[in-house]
Coordinates of C-alpha atoms in Angstrom, one line a residue:
Chain I
X183 CA 0.0 0.0 0.0
X184 CA 1.3 3.4 -0.9
X185 CA 1.9 5.8 2.0
X186 CA 0.3 9.2 1.6
X187 CA 2.8 11.9 2.2
X188 CA 2.2 13.4 5.6
X189 CA 1.1 17.0 5.6
X190 CA 1.8 19.7 3.1
X191 CA 5.2 19.7 1.5
X192 CA 7.6 22.0 3.3
X193 CA 8.2 25.3 1.6
X194 CA 11.9 25.4 0.7
X195 CA 12.7 28.9 -0.4
X196 CA 15.4 29.1 -3.0
X197 CA 17.1 32.0 -4.8
X198 CA 19.0 31.8 -8.0
X199 CA 21.0 34.6 -9.7
X200 CA 21.2 35.0 -13.5
X201 CA 24.0 37.5 -14.1
X202 CA 24.5 39.4 -17.2
X203 CA 27.9 40.4 -18.8
X204 CA 29.0 41.9 -15.5
X205 CA 27.9 42.0 -11.8
X206 CA 26.0 45.3 -12.2
X207 CA 23.0 43.6 -13.8
X208 CA 21.2 40.4 -12.7
X209 CA 17.9 38.7 -12.5
X210 CA 17.1 37.1 -9.1
X211 CA 14.6 34.3 -9.0
X212 CA 13.0 33.6 -5.7
X213 CA 10.6 30.7 -5.0
X214 CA 7.7 30.9 -2.6
X215 CA 7.6 34.7 -2.8
X216 CA 5.1 36.9 -4.5
X217 CA 3.9 40.5 -4.9
X218 CA 4.2 41.0 -1.1
X219 CA 8.0 41.0 -1.2
X220 CA 8.4 41.7 -4.9
X221 CA 6.6 45.0 -5.0
X222 CA 8.1 46.2 -1.7
X223 CA 11.6 45.4 -2.9
X224 CA 11.0 46.9 -6.3
X225 CA 9.8 50.1 -4.6
X226 CA 12.8 50.4 -2.4
X227 CA 15.2 49.7 -5.3
X228 CA 13.5 52.3 -7.5
X229 CA 14.1 54.8 -4.7
X230 CA 17.9 54.0 -4.8
X231 CA 19.8 56.5 -6.9
X232 CA 22.4 53.7 -7.8
X233 CA 19.7 51.7 -9.6
X234 CA 19.1 52.5 -13.2
X235 CA 16.4 49.8 -13.8
X236 CA 14.3 47.6 -11.6
X237 CA 11.3 45.5 -12.2
X238 CA 9.7 42.4 -10.8
X239 CA 7.4 39.8 -12.2
X240 CA 5.4 36.8 -11.1
X241 CA 5.3 34.8 -14.3
X242 CA 2.3 32.6 -13.4
X243 CA 0.0 32.8 -10.4
X244 CA 0.0 29.1 -9.8
X245 CA 3.8 28.8 -9.9
X246 CA 5.4 29.9 -6.6
X247 CA 8.1 32.0 -8.3
X248 CA 9.0 35.7 -8.5
X249 CA 11.7 37.4 -10.6
X250 CA 13.4 40.7 -9.7
X251 CA 15.5 42.4 -12.4
X252 CA 18.1 44.9 -11.2
X253 CA 20.5 47.0 -13.3
X254 CA 22.8 49.5 -11.5
X255 CA 25.0 52.4 -12.5
X256 CA 28.0 50.2 -11.6
X257 CA 27.8 48.7 -8.2
X258 CA 27.0 44.9 -8.0
X259 CA 23.3 44.3 -8.4
X260 CA 23.3 41.8 -5.5
X261 CA 24.7 44.5 -3.2
X262 CA 21.8 46.9 -3.9
X263 CA 19.3 44.1 -3.5
X264 CA 20.9 43.2 -0.2
X265 CA 20.7 46.8 0.9
X266 CA 17.1 47.0 -0.1
X267 CA 16.2 44.0 2.0
X268 CA 18.0 45.6 5.0
X269 CA 16.1 48.8 4.3
X270 CA 12.8 46.9 4.2
X271 CA 13.6 45.4 7.5
X272 CA 14.4 48.8 9.0
X273 CA 11.2 50.3 7.6
X274 CA 9.1 47.4 8.9
X275 CA 10.8 47.6 12.3
X276 CA 10.1 51.3 12.6
X277 CA 6.5 50.9 11.7
X278 CA 6.3 48.1 14.2
X279 CA 7.7 50.3 17.0
X280 CA 5.5 53.2 16.1
X281 CA 2.4 51.0 15.9
X282 CA 3.1 49.5 19.3
X283 CA 3.5 53.0 20.8
X284 CA 0.3 54.2 19.1
X285 CA -1.7 51.2 20.5
X286 CA -0.3 51.7 24.0
X287 CA -1.2 55.4 23.8
X288 CA -4.7 54.5 22.7
X289 CA -5.2 51.9 25.4
X290 CA -4.0 54.3 28.1
X291 CA -6.3 57.1 26.8
X292 CA -9.3 54.9 26.6
X293 CA -8.7 53.4 30.1
X294 CA -8.5 57.0 31.5
X295 CA -11.8 57.8 29.8
X296 CA -13.7 55.0 31.5
Chain Y
X280 CA 25.5 67.5 -8.5
X281 CA 24.3 65.9 -5.3
X282 CA 20.7 67.0 -4.9
X283 CA 20.0 67.6 -1.2
X284 CA 16.6 69.2 -1.5
X285 CA 13.7 66.8 -0.8
X286 CA 10.2 66.6 -2.5
X287 CA 8.7 68.9 0.1
X288 CA 10.6 71.7 -1.7
X289 CA 8.7 71.0 -4.9
X290 CA 6.9 74.0 -6.5
X291 CA 3.2 74.0 -5.6
X292 CA 1.8 72.7 -8.9
X293 CA 4.2 69.6 -8.7
X294 CA 3.8 69.2 -5.0
X295 CA 0.1 68.8 -5.4
X296 CA 0.6 66.0 -7.9
X297 CA 3.3 64.4 -5.8
X298 CA 1.1 64.3 -2.7
X299 CA -2.4 63.8 -4.0
X300 CA -4.5 61.7 -6.4
X301 CA -7.1 64.0 -8.0
X302 CA -10.5 62.6 -8.4
X303 CA -12.2 64.4 -11.3
X304 CA -15.8 63.6 -12.3
X305 CA -14.7 61.4 -15.2
X306 CA -11.5 59.7 -13.9
X307 CA -8.8 59.9 -11.3
X308 CA -5.5 61.6 -12.5
X309 CA -1.9 61.2 -11.3
X310 CA -2.7 57.9 -9.7
X311 CA 0.8 56.4 -9.5
X312 CA 3.3 57.4 -6.9
X313 CA 6.5 59.1 -8.3
X314 CA 8.9 56.4 -7.0
X315 CA 12.0 56.7 -9.1
X316 CA 14.8 58.4 -7.2
X317 CA 15.7 60.7 -10.0
X318 CA 12.2 61.7 -11.0
X319 CA 12.8 65.4 -10.0
X320 CA 16.6 65.4 -10.8
X321 CA 16.2 68.3 -13.3
X322 CA 14.9 70.4 -10.4
X323 CA 17.7 69.4 -8.1
X324 CA 15.3 67.5 -5.9
X325 CA 16.2 64.1 -4.6
X326 CA 13.3 61.6 -4.4
X327 CA 15.3 58.7 -2.9
X328 CA 14.3 56.9 0.3
X329 CA 15.8 58.6 3.3
X330 CA 15.4 56.3 6.4
X331 CA 16.0 59.1 8.9
X332 CA 13.3 61.3 7.2
X333 CA 10.9 58.3 7.2
X334 CA 11.6 57.7 10.9
X335 CA 10.8 61.3 11.6
X336 CA 7.7 61.5 9.5
X337 CA 5.8 58.2 10.0
X338 CA 2.8 58.7 12.2
X339 CA 0.4 56.1 13.3
X340 CA -2.8 56.9 15.1
X341 CA -5.3 54.3 16.4
X342 CA -8.8 55.5 15.7
X343 CA -10.7 52.6 17.3
X344 CA -9.8 49.3 18.8
X345 CA -12.2 46.6 20.0
X346 CA -11.7 42.9 20.7
X347 CA -12.1 42.0 17.0
X348 CA -11.9 45.2 15.0
X349 CA -9.5 48.1 14.7
X350 CA -9.1 51.2 12.5
X351 CA -5.8 53.1 12.4
X352 CA -4.1 55.7 10.3
X353 CA -0.6 55.3 8.9
X354 CA 0.9 58.5 7.5
X355 CA 4.2 58.8 5.7
X356 CA 4.6 55.4 4.0
X357 CA 4.0 54.4 0.4
X358 CA 1.6 52.0 -1.1
X359 CA 4.0 49.0 -1.7
X360 CA 4.8 48.9 2.1
X361 CA 1.1 49.4 3.1
X362 CA 0.1 46.7 0.6
X363 CA 2.7 44.3 1.9
X364 CA 1.3 44.7 5.4
X365 CA -2.3 44.1 4.1
X366 CA -1.3 41.0 2.0
X367 CA 0.6 39.5 5.0
X368 CA -2.5 40.1 7.2
X369 CA -4.6 38.2 4.8
X370 CA -2.5 35.1 4.1
X371 CA 0.7 34.9 6.1
X372 CA -0.1 35.4 9.8
X373 CA -0.5 32.0 11.3
X374 CA -3.5 30.8 13.3
X375 CA -4.9 27.4 14.5
X376 CA -7.6 25.6 12.5
X377 CA -9.0 22.1 12.4
X378 CA -7.0 20.2 9.8
X379 CA -7.8 16.5 10.4
X380 CA -11.2 15.1 11.3
X381 CA -11.4 11.4 12.4
X382 CA -15.0 10.4 11.8
X383 CA -16.0 7.7 14.3
X384 CA -19.7 7.9 13.7
X385 CA -21.7 10.1 11.3
X386 CA -25.2 9.0 10.5
X387 CA -26.4 12.5 9.8
X388 CA -27.3 13.5 6.2
X389 CA -24.2 15.6 6.0
X390 CA -21.4 13.8 4.2
X391 CA -18.2 13.2 6.1
X392 CA -16.1 15.4 3.8
X393 CA -18.7 18.3 4.0
X394 CA -18.8 18.0 7.8
X395 CA -15.0 18.0 7.9
X396 CA -14.9 21.1 5.8
X397 CA -17.4 22.9 8.0
X398 CA -15.4 22.0 11.1
X399 CA -12.3 23.3 9.4
X400 CA -13.8 26.8 8.9
X401 CA -14.6 27.3 12.6
X402 CA -12.3 30.0 14.1
X403 CA -10.4 28.6 17.1
X404 CA -9.2 30.8 19.9
X405 CA -5.8 29.5 20.8
X406 CA -2.5 31.3 20.7
X407 CA -0.6 30.1 17.6
X408 CA 2.7 31.4 19.1
X409 CA 2.5 28.4 21.5
X410 CA 2.5 25.9 18.7
X411 CA 4.9 24.8 16.0
X412 CA 3.9 24.1 12.4
X413 CA 3.7 20.3 12.1
X414 CA 5.3 20.0 8.7
X415 CA 6.4 16.4 8.2
X416 CA 6.7 15.5 11.8
X417 CA 4.4 13.4 14.0
X418 CA 1.4 15.0 15.7
X419 CA 2.2 15.8 19.3
X420 CA 1.2 18.3 22.0
X421 CA 3.5 21.0 20.7
X422 CA 1.8 21.1 17.2
X423 CA -1.7 19.8 17.6
X424 CA -4.9 20.6 19.6
X425 CA -7.6 18.0 19.9
X426 CA -11.3 18.6 20.1
X427 CA -14.1 16.0 20.4
X428 CA -17.6 16.5 19.1
X429 CA -20.3 14.1 20.3
X430 CA -23.9 14.8 19.3
X431 CA -27.0 12.7 19.3
X432 CA -30.6 13.6 18.4
X433 CA -33.6 12.1 20.2
X434 CA -37.4 12.6 20.5
X435 CA -38.3 15.1 23.2
X436 CA -40.0 13.3 26.1
X437 CA -42.1 16.4 26.6
X438 CA -44.9 16.0 24.1
X439 CA -46.7 19.3 24.8
X440 CA -47.5 21.1 21.6
X441 CA -45.3 24.2 22.3
X442 CA -42.2 22.1 23.2
X443 CA -39.4 21.4 20.6
X444 CA -40.2 18.0 19.1
X445 CA -36.5 16.9 19.2
X446 CA -33.5 17.4 21.6
X447 CA -30.0 17.8 20.1
X448 CA -31.4 18.6 16.7
X449 CA -28.9 21.5 16.2
X450 CA -25.2 20.7 16.5
X451 CA -23.4 23.9 17.6
X452 CA -19.7 24.8 17.9
X453 CA -20.2 25.0 21.6
X454 CA -20.4 21.2 21.7
X455 CA -16.7 20.9 20.6
X456 CA -14.9 19.9 23.8
X457 CA -11.2 20.4 24.1
X458 CA -9.2 17.2 24.9
X459 CA -5.8 18.2 26.4
X460 CA -2.8 16.3 25.1
X461 CA 0.4 15.8 27.2
X462 CA 1.0 18.8 29.4
X463 CA -1.5 21.0 27.6
X464 CA -4.0 20.9 30.5
X465 CA -1.5 22.8 32.8
X466 CA -0.1 25.1 30.1
X467 CA -3.5 26.3 28.8
X468 CA -5.3 26.3 32.1
X469 CA -5.6 30.2 32.0
X470 CA -7.1 30.2 28.6
X471 CA -8.5 26.9 27.5
X472 CA -8.6 26.6 23.7
X473 CA -12.2 26.9 22.4
X474 CA -14.1 28.0 19.3
X475 CA -14.4 31.8 19.0
X476 CA -18.2 31.6 18.7
X477 CA -20.4 29.2 20.5
X478 CA -23.4 29.5 18.2
X479 CA -22.0 28.3 14.8
X480 CA -24.4 25.7 13.4
X481 CA -22.3 22.7 12.3
X482 CA -25.1 20.2 11.4
X483 CA -28.8 19.5 11.9
X484 CA -29.9 16.1 13.1
X485 CA -33.1 14.1 13.4
X486 CA -33.9 11.4 16.0
X487 CA -31.6 8.4 15.7
X488 CA -28.8 10.3 13.9
X489 CA -25.6 10.9 15.6
X490 CA -22.2 12.4 15.1
X491 CA -19.0 11.5 16.9
X492 CA -15.8 13.0 15.5
X493 CA -12.3 13.9 16.8
X494 CA -10.8 17.1 15.3
X495 CA -7.1 17.8 15.2
X496 CA -6.1 21.5 14.9
X497 CA -2.8 22.5 13.4
X498 CA -1.0 25.8 12.9
X499 CA -1.0 27.1 9.3
X500 CA -1.3 30.2 7.2
X501 CA -4.1 31.6 4.9
X502 CA -2.2 31.0 1.7
X503 CA -2.4 27.2 2.3
X504 CA -6.2 27.4 3.0
X505 CA -8.4 30.4 3.9
X506 CA -9.5 28.7 7.1
X507 CA -6.1 29.8 8.6
X508 CA -6.6 33.4 7.6
X509 CA -6.7 35.4 10.9
X510 CA -8.9 38.2 9.4
X511 CA -12.4 38.6 8.1
X512 CA -11.1 41.6 6.1
X513 CA -8.0 43.7 6.2
X514 CA -8.0 46.7 3.9
X515 CA -6.8 50.2 3.5
X516 CA -8.1 53.3 1.8
X517 CA -6.5 56.7 1.2
X518 CA -7.7 59.7 3.2
X519 CA -10.1 61.8 1.0
X520 CA -9.1 65.5 0.8
X521 CA -11.7 68.1 -0.1
X522 CA -10.6 71.7 -0.9
X523 CA -12.2 74.7 -2.5
X524 CA -10.9 76.4 -5.6
X525 CA -13.0 79.4 -4.6
X526 CA -15.1 80.0 -1.4
X527 CA -18.6 78.6 -1.5
X528 CA -21.0 81.0 0.2
X529 CA -24.7 81.5 1.1
X530 CA -27.2 79.5 -1.0
X531 CA -24.5 77.7 -2.8
X532 CA -23.1 76.4 0.5
X533 CA -26.5 75.0 1.3
X534 CA -26.7 73.4 -2.1
X535 CA -23.3 71.8 -1.7
X536 CA -24.3 70.4 1.8
X537 CA -27.4 68.9 0.2
X538 CA -25.4 67.5 -2.7
X539 CA -23.3 65.3 -0.5
X540 CA -25.0 62.0 0.5
X541 CA -22.5 61.4 3.3
X542 CA -22.8 64.8 5.0
X543 CA -19.2 65.7 4.6
X544 CA -19.8 69.5 4.5
X545 CA -20.8 71.9 7.3
X546 CA -21.8 75.5 6.9
X547 CA -19.8 77.8 9.1
X548 CA -19.9 81.5 9.7
X549 CA -16.7 82.9 8.2
X550 CA -16.4 86.7 8.7
X551 CA -20.1 87.0 8.9
X552 CA -20.7 85.0 5.7
X553 CA -22.1 81.4 5.8
X554 CA -19.4 79.3 4.1
X555 CA -19.2 75.7 3.2
X556 CA -16.3 73.8 4.9
X557 CA -15.3 70.1 4.5
X558 CA -15.8 69.1 8.1
X559 CA -15.8 65.3 7.9
X560 CA -13.5 64.2 5.0
X561 CA -13.1 60.7 6.6
X562 CA -16.8 60.1 5.9
X563 CA -16.3 60.8 2.2
X564 CA -16.5 57.8 -0.1
X565 CA -15.3 59.8 -3.1
X566 CA -18.7 59.3 -4.8
X567 CA -17.8 62.5 -6.8
X568 CA -21.3 63.8 -6.5
X569 CA -19.8 67.2 -5.5
X570 CA -17.7 67.5 -8.7
X571 CA -20.1 65.9 -11.2
X572 CA -21.5 69.2 -12.5
X573 CA -18.9 71.3 -14.4
X574 CA -19.9 74.3 -12.4
X575 CA -19.2 72.5 -9.1
X576 CA -15.9 71.0 -10.4
X577 CA -14.7 74.6 -10.8
X578 CA -15.4 75.3 -7.1
X579 CA -14.6 72.0 -5.4
X580 CA -11.5 69.9 -5.6
X581 CA -11.8 66.2 -4.6
X582 CA -8.5 64.4 -3.9
X583 CA -7.0 61.6 -1.9
X584 CA -3.8 61.9 0.1
X585 CA -1.3 59.6 -1.3
X586 CA 0.6 58.7 1.8
X587 CA -2.3 58.7 4.3
X588 CA -3.6 55.1 4.7
X589 CA -6.7 54.4 6.7
X590 CA -6.3 50.7 7.7
X591 CA -9.2 48.6 8.8
X592 CA -8.5 45.2 10.3
X593 CA -11.3 42.9 11.3
X594 CA -10.2 39.8 13.1
X595 CA -12.0 36.5 13.0
X596 CA -11.8 36.7 16.8
X597 CA -9.0 34.2 17.2
X598 CA -6.6 37.0 18.1
X599 CA -7.0 40.7 18.9
X600 CA -6.5 42.9 15.8
X601 CA -3.6 44.9 17.2
X602 CA -1.8 41.6 17.9
X603 CA -2.4 40.6 14.2
X604 CA -0.8 43.8 12.9
X605 CA 2.2 43.3 15.2
X606 CA 2.5 39.6 13.9
X607 CA 2.2 40.8 10.3
X608 CA 5.0 43.3 10.8
X609 CA 7.0 40.5 12.4
X610 CA 6.4 38.3 9.3
X611 CA 7.5 41.1 7.0
X612 CA 10.7 41.7 9.0
X613 CA 11.5 38.0 9.1
X614 CA 10.8 37.7 5.3
X615 CA 13.4 40.5 4.7
X616 CA 15.9 38.9 7.0
X617 CA 15.4 35.4 5.5
X618 CA 15.7 36.7 2.0
X619 CA 18.9 38.7 2.8
X620 CA 20.4 35.6 4.4
X621 CA 19.4 33.5 1.4
X622 CA 21.0 36.0 -1.0
X623 CA 24.2 36.0 1.1
X624 CA 24.3 32.2 1.1
X625 CA 23.7 32.0 -2.7
X626 CA 26.4 34.6 -3.3
X627 CA 28.9 32.8 -1.1
X628 CA 28.2 29.5 -2.8
X629 CA 28.6 31.1 -6.3
X630 CA 31.9 32.7 -5.2
X631 CA 33.0 29.3 -3.8
X632 CA 32.2 27.6 -7.1
X633 CA 34.3 30.2 -9.0
X634 CA 37.2 29.7 -6.6
X635 CA 36.9 26.0 -7.0
X636 CA 36.9 26.2 -10.8
X637 CA 40.0 28.5 -10.6
X638 CA 41.7 26.0 -8.3
X639 CA 40.9 23.1 -10.6
X640 CA 42.1 25.1 -13.6
X641 CA 45.4 25.9 -11.9
X642 CA 46.0 22.3 -11.0
X643 CA 45.5 21.2 -14.6
X644 CA 48.3 23.5 -15.9

């Protein structure tokens, strides 16, 4: 009797880099990522003056795959992508702290009102 | 030339387009955010992302917060970040839901698989942070919660005409009883896991029919199945902004107030003249009724503020909404960290391969 595989298959996230003629341009392919990370990273890279082109695509909605194309004015593309992820972390962290403070303030205020 | 001036130094006609989406009677204009760092380079203005500026300017204001719903404003971020937060709330914040149903008896007219599906959709109040995702491992007390449902329908002994003819005809979520596994009884004594609502109808029975099932809850996320989604809805909208090209006085002010179906406008006494003011822009749904007539479009300007997001998060009740937002931001942070690590590893591996190839080439010579 064939054993049914137990549970859903574990998501193993992978990243592959397809470099062009030099390190300043590359296409990064991430699995198990979608518009959530793709558009956020694209936005942060577009705001980086060292980036001359950036775009992302999800080739097919039922395939868990996302491409990010980065071309820079000279610095390695993987460096600016790494920077953008660190920036995304810092932005999220700042929103997290601000949100926590705002919720605390709201709870204090509403408890005083009662 | 290094541009040091920021977009707040833009001339008024560009600043308006930078900050607002204009909603004209026929269509919205300037809908996309100017994101490219060099978009204002010819004016000597730098549009790049400045973290210190962002840290100074981000404002969050909680407007309402109840056990299962909250509204808050986030000012000073752009749509891709707000949208990442919304998308994570919908499908990437973990919760507990019934995943396996062991059917011991089911003589009701509801098929086993339909019954199992209905059970799966019941929101369960249990802190997912205290569980691990099961993955490929065996079920145990650290990744599974067990509930038992036993229901049987009989004729009611009371035959009086106004009495219910049957007892146990309606199987409700309150009949799910938690069966602690391992040390769960002690660990969850303060807050025993239970369905969020007690009055969810699971099945209807008639005399002689019975259901006996054992339900195993597991931790999961909404992208696997919607039953794990922690929210009923999570959405944002941009703050409406209503301004006047020219003051609206007297009878016109009354006409404008009557035009708006959501009562956005008030009439105030400005220097002795009754004048229309936009008193409640948050009530505005941007129905555009106030700019539909060309004459009114010349007086009133209807816009949305591009960086002012009004978030609305409605929890299923499994976790409080403020906790969900914190969890979602945690997921976003972790996602950035994991991807950065993955990129570093991939790069290190690629460099290693190149070194290896170089070493092999050198040995051949």
